[in-house]
Short mmCIF file of C-alpha atoms in Angstrom, two decimals:
data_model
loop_
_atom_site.label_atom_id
_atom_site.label_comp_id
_atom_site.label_asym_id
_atom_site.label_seq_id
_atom_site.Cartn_x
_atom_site.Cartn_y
_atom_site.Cartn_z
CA UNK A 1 0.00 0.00 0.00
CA UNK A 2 1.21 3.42 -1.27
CA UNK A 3 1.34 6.01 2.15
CA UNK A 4 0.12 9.35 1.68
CA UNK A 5 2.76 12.02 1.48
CA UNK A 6 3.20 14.48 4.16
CA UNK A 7 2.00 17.66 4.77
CA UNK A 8 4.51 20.07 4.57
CA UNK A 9 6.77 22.00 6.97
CA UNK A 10 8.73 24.95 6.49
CA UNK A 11 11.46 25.49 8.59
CA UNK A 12 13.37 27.86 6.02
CA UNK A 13 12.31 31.11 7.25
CA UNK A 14 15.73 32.67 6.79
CA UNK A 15 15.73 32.26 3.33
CA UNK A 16 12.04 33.66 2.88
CA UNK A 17 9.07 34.19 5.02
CA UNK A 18 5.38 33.89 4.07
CA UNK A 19 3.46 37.09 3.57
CA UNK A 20 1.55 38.04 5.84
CA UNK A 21 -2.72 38.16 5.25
CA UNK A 22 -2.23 41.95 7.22
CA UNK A 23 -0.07 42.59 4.46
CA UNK A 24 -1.41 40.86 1.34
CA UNK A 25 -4.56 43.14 2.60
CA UNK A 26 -2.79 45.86 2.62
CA UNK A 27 -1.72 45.93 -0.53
CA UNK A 28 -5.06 44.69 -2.74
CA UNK A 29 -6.42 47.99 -3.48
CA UNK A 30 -3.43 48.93 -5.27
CA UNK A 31 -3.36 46.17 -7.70
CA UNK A 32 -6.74 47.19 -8.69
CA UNK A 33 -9.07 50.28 -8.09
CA UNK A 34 -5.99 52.38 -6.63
CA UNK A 35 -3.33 51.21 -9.23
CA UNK A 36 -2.13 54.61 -10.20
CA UNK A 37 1.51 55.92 -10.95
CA UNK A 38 2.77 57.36 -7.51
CA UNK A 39 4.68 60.00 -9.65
CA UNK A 40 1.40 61.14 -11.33
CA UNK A 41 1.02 63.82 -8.91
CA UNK A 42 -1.35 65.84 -11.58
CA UNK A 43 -4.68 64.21 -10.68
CA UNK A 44 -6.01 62.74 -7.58
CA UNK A 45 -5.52 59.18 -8.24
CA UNK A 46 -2.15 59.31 -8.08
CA UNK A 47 -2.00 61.92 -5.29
CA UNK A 48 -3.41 59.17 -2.88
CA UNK A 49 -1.28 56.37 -4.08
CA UNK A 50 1.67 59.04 -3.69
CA UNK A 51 0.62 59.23 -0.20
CA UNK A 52 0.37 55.83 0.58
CA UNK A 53 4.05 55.26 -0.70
CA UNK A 54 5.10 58.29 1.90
CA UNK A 55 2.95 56.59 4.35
CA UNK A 56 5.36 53.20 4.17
CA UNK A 57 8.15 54.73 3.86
CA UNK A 58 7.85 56.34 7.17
CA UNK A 59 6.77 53.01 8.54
CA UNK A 60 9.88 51.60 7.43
CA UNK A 61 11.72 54.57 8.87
CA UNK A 62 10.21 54.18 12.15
CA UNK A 63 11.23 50.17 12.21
CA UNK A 64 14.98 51.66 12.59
CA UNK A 65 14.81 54.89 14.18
CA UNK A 66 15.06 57.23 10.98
CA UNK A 67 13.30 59.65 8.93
CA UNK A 68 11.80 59.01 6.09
CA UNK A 69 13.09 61.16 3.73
CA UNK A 70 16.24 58.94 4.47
CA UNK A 71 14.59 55.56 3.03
CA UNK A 72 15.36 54.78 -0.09
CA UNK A 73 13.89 51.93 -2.10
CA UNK A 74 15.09 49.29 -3.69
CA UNK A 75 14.15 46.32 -5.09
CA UNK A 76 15.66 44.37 -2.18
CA UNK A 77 18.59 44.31 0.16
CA UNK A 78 21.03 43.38 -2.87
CA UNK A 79 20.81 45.72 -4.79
CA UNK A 80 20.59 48.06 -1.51
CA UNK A 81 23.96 46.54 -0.58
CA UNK A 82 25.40 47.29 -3.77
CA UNK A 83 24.14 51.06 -4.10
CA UNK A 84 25.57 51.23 -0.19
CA UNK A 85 28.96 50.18 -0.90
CA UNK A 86 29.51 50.85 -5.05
CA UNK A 87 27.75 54.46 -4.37
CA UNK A 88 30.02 55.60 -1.03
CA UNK A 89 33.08 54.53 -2.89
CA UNK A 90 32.19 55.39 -6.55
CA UNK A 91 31.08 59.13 -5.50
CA UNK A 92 34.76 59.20 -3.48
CA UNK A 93 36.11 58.40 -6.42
CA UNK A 94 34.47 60.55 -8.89
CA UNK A 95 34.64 64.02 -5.98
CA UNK A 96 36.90 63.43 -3.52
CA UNK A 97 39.97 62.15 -5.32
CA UNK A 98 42.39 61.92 -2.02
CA UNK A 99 40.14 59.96 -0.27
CA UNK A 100 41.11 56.02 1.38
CA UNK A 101 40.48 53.61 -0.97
CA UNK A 102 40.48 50.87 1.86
CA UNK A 103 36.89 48.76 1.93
CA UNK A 104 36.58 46.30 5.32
CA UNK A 105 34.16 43.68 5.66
CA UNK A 106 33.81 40.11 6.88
CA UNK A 107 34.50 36.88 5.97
CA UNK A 108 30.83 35.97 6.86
CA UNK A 109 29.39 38.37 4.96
CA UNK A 110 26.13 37.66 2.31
CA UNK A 111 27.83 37.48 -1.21
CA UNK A 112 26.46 39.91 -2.49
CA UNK A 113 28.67 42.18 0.04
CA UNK A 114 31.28 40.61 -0.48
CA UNK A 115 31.44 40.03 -4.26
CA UNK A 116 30.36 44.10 -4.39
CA UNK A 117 33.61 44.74 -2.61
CA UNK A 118 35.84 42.55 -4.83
CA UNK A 119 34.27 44.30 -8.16
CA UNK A 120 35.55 47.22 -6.53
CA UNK A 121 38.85 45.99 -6.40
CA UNK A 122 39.13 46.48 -10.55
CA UNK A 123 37.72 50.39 -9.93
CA UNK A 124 41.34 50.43 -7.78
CA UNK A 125 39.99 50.38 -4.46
CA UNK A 126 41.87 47.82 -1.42
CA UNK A 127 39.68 45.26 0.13
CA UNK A 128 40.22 44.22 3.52
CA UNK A 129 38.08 40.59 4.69
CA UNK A 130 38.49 40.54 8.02
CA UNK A 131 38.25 36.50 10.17
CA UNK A 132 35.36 35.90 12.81
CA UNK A 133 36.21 33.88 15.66
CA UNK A 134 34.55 30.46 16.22
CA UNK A 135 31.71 31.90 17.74
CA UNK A 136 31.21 34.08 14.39
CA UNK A 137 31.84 36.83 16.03
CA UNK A 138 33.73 39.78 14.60
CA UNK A 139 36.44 40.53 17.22
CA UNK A 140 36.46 44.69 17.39
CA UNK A 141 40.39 44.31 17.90
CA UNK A 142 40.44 42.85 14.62
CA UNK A 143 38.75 45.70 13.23
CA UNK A 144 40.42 47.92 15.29
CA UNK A 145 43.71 47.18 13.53
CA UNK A 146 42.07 46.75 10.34
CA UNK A 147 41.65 50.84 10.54
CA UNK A 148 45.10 51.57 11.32
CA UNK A 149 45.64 52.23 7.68
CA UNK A 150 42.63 54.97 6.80
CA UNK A 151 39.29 53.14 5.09
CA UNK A 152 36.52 54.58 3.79
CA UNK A 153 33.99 52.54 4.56
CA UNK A 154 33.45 49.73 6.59
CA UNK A 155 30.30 46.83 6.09
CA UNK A 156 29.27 44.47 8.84
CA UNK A 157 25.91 42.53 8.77
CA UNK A 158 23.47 42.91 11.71
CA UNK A 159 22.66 39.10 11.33
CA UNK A 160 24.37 36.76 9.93
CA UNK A 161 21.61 34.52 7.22
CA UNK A 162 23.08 31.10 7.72
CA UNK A 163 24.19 31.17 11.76
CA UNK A 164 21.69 34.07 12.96
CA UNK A 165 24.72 35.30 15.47
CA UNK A 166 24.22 38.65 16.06
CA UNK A 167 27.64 41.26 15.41
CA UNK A 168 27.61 43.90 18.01
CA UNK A 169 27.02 47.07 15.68
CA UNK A 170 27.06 49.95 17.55
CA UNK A 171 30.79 49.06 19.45
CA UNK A 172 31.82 48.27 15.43
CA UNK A 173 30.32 51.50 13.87
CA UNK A 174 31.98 53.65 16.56
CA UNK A 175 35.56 52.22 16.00
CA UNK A 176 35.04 52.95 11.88
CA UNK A 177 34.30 56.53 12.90
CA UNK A 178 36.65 57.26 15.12
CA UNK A 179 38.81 56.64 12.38
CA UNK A 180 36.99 58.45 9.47
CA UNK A 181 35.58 55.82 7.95
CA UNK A 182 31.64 55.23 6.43
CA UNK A 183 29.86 52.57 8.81
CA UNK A 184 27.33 50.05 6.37
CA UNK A 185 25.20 47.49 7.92
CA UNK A 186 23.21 44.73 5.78
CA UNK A 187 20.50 44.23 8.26
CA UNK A 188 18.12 42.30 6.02
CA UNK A 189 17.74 39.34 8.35
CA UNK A 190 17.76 41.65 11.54
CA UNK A 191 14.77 43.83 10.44
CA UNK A 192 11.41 42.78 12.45
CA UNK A 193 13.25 40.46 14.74
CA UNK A 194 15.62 42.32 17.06
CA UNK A 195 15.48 46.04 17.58
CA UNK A 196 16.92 48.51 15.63
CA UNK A 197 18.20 51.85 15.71
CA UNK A 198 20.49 54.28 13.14
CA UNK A 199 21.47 55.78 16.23
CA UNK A 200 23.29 59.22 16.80
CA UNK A 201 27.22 60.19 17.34
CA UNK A 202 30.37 57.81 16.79
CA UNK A 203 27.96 54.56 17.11
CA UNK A 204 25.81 55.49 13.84
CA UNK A 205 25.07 53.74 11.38
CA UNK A 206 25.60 55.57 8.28
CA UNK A 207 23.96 52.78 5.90
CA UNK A 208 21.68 50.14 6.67
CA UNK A 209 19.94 47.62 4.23
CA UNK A 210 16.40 45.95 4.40
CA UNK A 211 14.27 43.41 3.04
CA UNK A 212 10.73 43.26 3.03
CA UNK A 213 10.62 39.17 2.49
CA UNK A 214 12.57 38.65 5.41
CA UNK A 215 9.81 40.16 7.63
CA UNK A 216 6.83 38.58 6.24
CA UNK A 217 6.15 41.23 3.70
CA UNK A 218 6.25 40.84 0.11
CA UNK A 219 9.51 39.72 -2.51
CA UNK A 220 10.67 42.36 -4.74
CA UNK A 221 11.25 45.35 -2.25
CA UNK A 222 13.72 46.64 0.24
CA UNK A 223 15.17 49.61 0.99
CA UNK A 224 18.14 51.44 1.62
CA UNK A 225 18.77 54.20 4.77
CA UNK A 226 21.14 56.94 3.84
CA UNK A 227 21.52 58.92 6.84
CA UNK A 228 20.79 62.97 6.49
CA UNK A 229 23.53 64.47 8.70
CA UNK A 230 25.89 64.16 8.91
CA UNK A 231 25.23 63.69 4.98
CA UNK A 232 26.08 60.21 3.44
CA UNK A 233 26.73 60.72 0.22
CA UNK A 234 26.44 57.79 -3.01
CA UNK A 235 26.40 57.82 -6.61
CA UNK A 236 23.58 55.68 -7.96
CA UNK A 237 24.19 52.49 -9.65
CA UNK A 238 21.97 53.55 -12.98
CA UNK A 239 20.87 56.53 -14.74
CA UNK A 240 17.00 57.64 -15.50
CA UNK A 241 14.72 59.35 -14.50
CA UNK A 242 15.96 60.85 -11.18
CA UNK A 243 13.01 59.04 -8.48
CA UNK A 244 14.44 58.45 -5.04
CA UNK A 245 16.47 62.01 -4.58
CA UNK A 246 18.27 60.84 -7.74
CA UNK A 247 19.55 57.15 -5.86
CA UNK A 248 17.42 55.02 -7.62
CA UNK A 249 15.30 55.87 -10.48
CA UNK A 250 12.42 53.72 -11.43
CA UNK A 251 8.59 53.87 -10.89
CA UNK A 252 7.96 52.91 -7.48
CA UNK A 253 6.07 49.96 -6.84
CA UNK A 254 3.29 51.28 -4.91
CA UNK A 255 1.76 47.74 -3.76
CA UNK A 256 5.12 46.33 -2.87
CA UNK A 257 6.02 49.33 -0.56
CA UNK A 258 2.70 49.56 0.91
CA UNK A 259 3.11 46.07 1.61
CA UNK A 260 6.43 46.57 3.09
CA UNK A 261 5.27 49.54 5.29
CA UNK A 262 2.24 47.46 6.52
CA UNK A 263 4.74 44.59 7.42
CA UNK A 264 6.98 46.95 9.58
CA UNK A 265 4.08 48.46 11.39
CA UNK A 266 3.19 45.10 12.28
CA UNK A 267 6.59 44.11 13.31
CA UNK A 268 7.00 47.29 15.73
CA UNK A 269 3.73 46.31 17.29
CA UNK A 270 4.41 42.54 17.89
CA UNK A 271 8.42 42.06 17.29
CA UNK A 272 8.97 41.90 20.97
CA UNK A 273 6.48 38.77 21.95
CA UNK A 274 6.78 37.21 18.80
CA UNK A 275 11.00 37.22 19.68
CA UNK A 276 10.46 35.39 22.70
CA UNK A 277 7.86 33.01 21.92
CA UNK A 278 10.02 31.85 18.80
CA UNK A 279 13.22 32.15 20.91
CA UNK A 280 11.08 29.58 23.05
CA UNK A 281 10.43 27.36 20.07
CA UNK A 282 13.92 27.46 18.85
CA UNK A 283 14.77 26.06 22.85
CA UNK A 284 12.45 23.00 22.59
CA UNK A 285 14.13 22.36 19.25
CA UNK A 286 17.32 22.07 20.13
CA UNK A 287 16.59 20.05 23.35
CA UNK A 288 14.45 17.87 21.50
CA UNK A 289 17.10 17.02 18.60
CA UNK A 290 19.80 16.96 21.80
CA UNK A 291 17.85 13.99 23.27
CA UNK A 292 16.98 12.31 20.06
CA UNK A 293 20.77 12.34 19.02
CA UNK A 294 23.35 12.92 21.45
CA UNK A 295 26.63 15.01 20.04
CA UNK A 296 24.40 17.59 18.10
CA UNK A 297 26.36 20.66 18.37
CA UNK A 298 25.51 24.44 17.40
CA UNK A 299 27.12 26.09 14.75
CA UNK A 300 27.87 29.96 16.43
CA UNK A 301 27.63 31.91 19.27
CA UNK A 302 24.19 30.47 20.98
CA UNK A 303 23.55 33.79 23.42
CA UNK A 304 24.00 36.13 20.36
CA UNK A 305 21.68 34.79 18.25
CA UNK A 306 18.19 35.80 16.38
CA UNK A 307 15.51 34.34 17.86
CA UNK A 308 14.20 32.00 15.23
CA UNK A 309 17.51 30.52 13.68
CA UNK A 310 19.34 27.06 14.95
CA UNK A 311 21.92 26.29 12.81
CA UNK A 312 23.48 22.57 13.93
CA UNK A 313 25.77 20.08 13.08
CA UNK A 314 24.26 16.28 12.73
CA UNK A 315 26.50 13.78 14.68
CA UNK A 316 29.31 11.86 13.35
CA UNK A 317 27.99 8.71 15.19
CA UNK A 318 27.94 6.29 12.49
CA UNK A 319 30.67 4.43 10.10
CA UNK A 320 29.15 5.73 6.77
CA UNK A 321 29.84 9.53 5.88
CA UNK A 322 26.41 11.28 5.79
CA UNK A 323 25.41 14.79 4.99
CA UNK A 324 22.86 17.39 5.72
CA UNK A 325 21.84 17.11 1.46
CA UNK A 326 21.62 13.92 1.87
CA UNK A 327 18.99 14.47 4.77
CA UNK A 328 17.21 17.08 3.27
CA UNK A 329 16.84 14.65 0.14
CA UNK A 330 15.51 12.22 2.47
CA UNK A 331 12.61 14.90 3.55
CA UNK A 332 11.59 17.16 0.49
CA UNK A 333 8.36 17.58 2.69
CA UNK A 334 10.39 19.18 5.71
CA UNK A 335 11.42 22.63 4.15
CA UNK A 336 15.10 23.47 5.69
CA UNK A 337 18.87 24.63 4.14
CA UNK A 338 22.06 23.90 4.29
CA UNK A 339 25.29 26.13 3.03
CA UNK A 340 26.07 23.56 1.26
CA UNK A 341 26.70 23.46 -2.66
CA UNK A 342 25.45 19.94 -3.57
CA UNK A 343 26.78 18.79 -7.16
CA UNK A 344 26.64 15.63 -8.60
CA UNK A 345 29.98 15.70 -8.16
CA UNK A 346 31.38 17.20 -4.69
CA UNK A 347 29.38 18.91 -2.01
CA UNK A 348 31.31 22.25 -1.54
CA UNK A 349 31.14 23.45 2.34
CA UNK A 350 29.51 26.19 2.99
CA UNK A 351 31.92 29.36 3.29
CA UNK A 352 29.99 30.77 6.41
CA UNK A 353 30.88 28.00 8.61
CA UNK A 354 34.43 27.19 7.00
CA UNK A 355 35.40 31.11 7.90
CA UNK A 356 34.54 30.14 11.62
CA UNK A 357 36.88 27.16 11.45
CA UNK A 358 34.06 24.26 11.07
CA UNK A 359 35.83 21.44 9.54
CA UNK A 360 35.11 20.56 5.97
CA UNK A 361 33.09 17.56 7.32
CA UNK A 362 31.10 18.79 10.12
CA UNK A 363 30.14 21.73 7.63
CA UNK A 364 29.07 18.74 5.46
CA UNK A 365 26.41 17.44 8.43
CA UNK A 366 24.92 20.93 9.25
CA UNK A 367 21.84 22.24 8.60
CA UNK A 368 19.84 25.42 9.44
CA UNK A 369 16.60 25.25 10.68
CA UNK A 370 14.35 28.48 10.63
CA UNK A 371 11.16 28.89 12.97
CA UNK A 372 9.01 32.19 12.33
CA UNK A 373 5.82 33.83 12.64
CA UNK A 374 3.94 30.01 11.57
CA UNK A 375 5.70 27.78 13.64
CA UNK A 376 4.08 25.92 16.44
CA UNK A 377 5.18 23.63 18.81
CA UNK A 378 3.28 20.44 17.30
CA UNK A 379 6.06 21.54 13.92
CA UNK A 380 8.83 21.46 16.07
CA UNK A 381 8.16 18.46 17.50
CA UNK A 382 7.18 16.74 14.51
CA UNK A 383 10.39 17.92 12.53
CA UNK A 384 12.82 16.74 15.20
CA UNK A 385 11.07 13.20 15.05
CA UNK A 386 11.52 13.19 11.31
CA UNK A 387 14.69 14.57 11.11
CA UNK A 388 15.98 12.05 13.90
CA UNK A 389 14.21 9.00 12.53
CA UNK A 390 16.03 9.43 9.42
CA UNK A 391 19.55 10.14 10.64
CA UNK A 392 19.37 7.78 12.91
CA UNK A 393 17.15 4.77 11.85
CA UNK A 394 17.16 4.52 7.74
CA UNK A 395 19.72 2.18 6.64
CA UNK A 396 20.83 4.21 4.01
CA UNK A 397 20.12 8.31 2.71
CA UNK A 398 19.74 9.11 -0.50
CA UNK A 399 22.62 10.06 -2.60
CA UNK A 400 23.13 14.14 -3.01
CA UNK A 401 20.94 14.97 -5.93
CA UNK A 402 22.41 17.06 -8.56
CA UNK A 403 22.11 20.73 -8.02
CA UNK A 404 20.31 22.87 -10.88
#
């Protein structure tokens, strides 16, 4: 007798989250009946969608302490990483020939950061990677040093997307100004889960990017913070038609930001008790997998940490090599990720862990598990029963299935 196929879990809120009904509502009328051009100021129709845009985008200011003439939007926080760090060092370049050409980030970072930094690197600019530690932690010594030699900007994530640690930001952004240098913070998977703040003085944040699909609002929009004063100034990554105080041109998508603004609002009304009841969640699931398989160990700090990510590594209890692919294979019902880079010839560990010193293998057996907004305890306790029944009981896993 065939059995029935299970109902699926998702446990992969990191990479995505589901959009909220609040904010699907939200944004209906302007597919529709309000579905004017926000720059067609002229006639009334577009006057109210205009509104609604300035609306979000001082809900999205309020998430981080900002104005909102200092949001600008983007289509998410990639391209709002690349218009932070090409546009600060791209307008030094172009008007203010004699200043550092030294870029520091970390090892850790999302690609996107870090592969903006390297292109840089052809436009003659120096970049510095700085190590984490084991815990992924950014040591501020390291950092410290790193600015002996003048930089002009510096970019260090909020929250790491694969181990959820948590850099401190505001000890980091004081030590780049104190030494002259631009202060950049990808905060895409902090946004809605911890709180945040631009803050004022040497601990500012100059730059800070955001995602609305990491906060339950809709794919397709984030935004970028370019603080006012003391001014941060960028050159844009494209030309047209000047929309965004000339940062980003484009016509704004009017659903997408309303969307964006309504998922904010809701965050800054229910972040707080959401953060603990998931931070309870993301407790019973790592006891839970602890007493179903002894030697389970977590990736990263454990105390700084985002509420709703667990990233662990799978035992090495048994004679045969096995892999988190190979587990996830084993449970394409039981949405979850791994760093990995599965090919039907190696699996590649992921870089994340491997610049915290995981071995090649452990890398190999870890996993991240995401709980969020959806999760209840009856998931949790259903996915560590899967997950443990597999790595522990099936004769044999799948082999790694060909990545596409």
């Amino acid at each position: 007798m065939m059995s029935l196929p299970e109902t699926p879990l998702y446990f992969d809120y990191q990479a995505t989250t589901p959009c909220d009904p609040r904010v699907v509502q939200a944004m209906a009328p302007l597919w529709t009946e309000m579905s004017a051009n926000p720059h067609s100021t002229a006639h009334e129709s577009g006057q109210q969608v205009a509104a609604m845009v300035e609306q979000a985008r001082d809900s999205v200011a309020a998430l981080i302490g900002a104005e909102g003439r200092e949001i600008v939007f983007t289509s998410g926080a990639t391209e709002a990483n690349n218009l932070a760090i090409k546009g600060a060092a791209r307008f030094a370049l172009h008007h203010a020939p004699s200043s550092p050409r030294r870029i520091i980030t970390v090892a850790t970072e999302h690609k996107c950061v870090l592969e903006s930094v390297h292109d840089l690197a052809r436009e003659g600019f120096e970049p510095v990677i700085l190590p984490v530690g084991a815990d992924g932690l950014l040591d501020p010594q390291a950092l410290r040093e790193a600015l002996i030699l003048p930089a002009l900007l510096v970019s260090i994530m909020t929250v790491n997307n694969e181990t959820g640690v948590i850099q401190d930001i505001p000890t980091l952004a004081r030590l780049a100004h104190e030494r002259g240098a631009l202060f950049h913070t990808d905060a895409a998977q902090a946004a809605g889960k911890i709180p945040l703040s631009v803050g004022n003085g040497e601990a500012r944040v100059d730059l800070m990017s955001l995602s609305a699909h990491k906060m339950y609002g809709p794919k397709g929009i984030g935004a970028l913070y370019v603080r006012r004063r003391p001014r941060t100034r960028l050159e844009p990554l494209f030309s047209g038609g000047g929309q965004e105080r000339g940062l980003r041109s484009g016509t704004l998508p009017a659903p997408l930001i309303v969307g964006f603004g309504a998922a904010c609002a809701i965050a800054r009304q229910e972040g707080e008790a959401e953060a603990v009841r998931i931070a309870g969640l993301r407790d019973r699931l790592l006891s839970l997998l602890r007493e179903a398989l002894p030697g389970v160990s977590v990736n990263g700090s454990l105390e700084q940490r985002v509420a709703g990510n667990l990233n662990v590594a799978f035992p090495a209890d048994r004679p045969e090599e096995r892999t988190a692919q190979q587990l996830m294979a084993a449970l394409p019902w039981l949405a979850m990720s791994t760093g990995s880079a599965c090919t039907s010839a190696e699996v590649e560990p992921s870089y994340v862990l491997r610049a915290m010193g995981v071995s090649g293998a452990q890398a190999a057996r870890s996993l991240r598990l995401g709980i969020g907004r959806y999760t209840s305890a009856a998931d949790v306790d259903r996915a560590v029963a899967a997950l443990a029944r597999v790595w522990r009981d099936a004769p044999s896993l799948p082999l790694c299935r060909d990545a596409t």
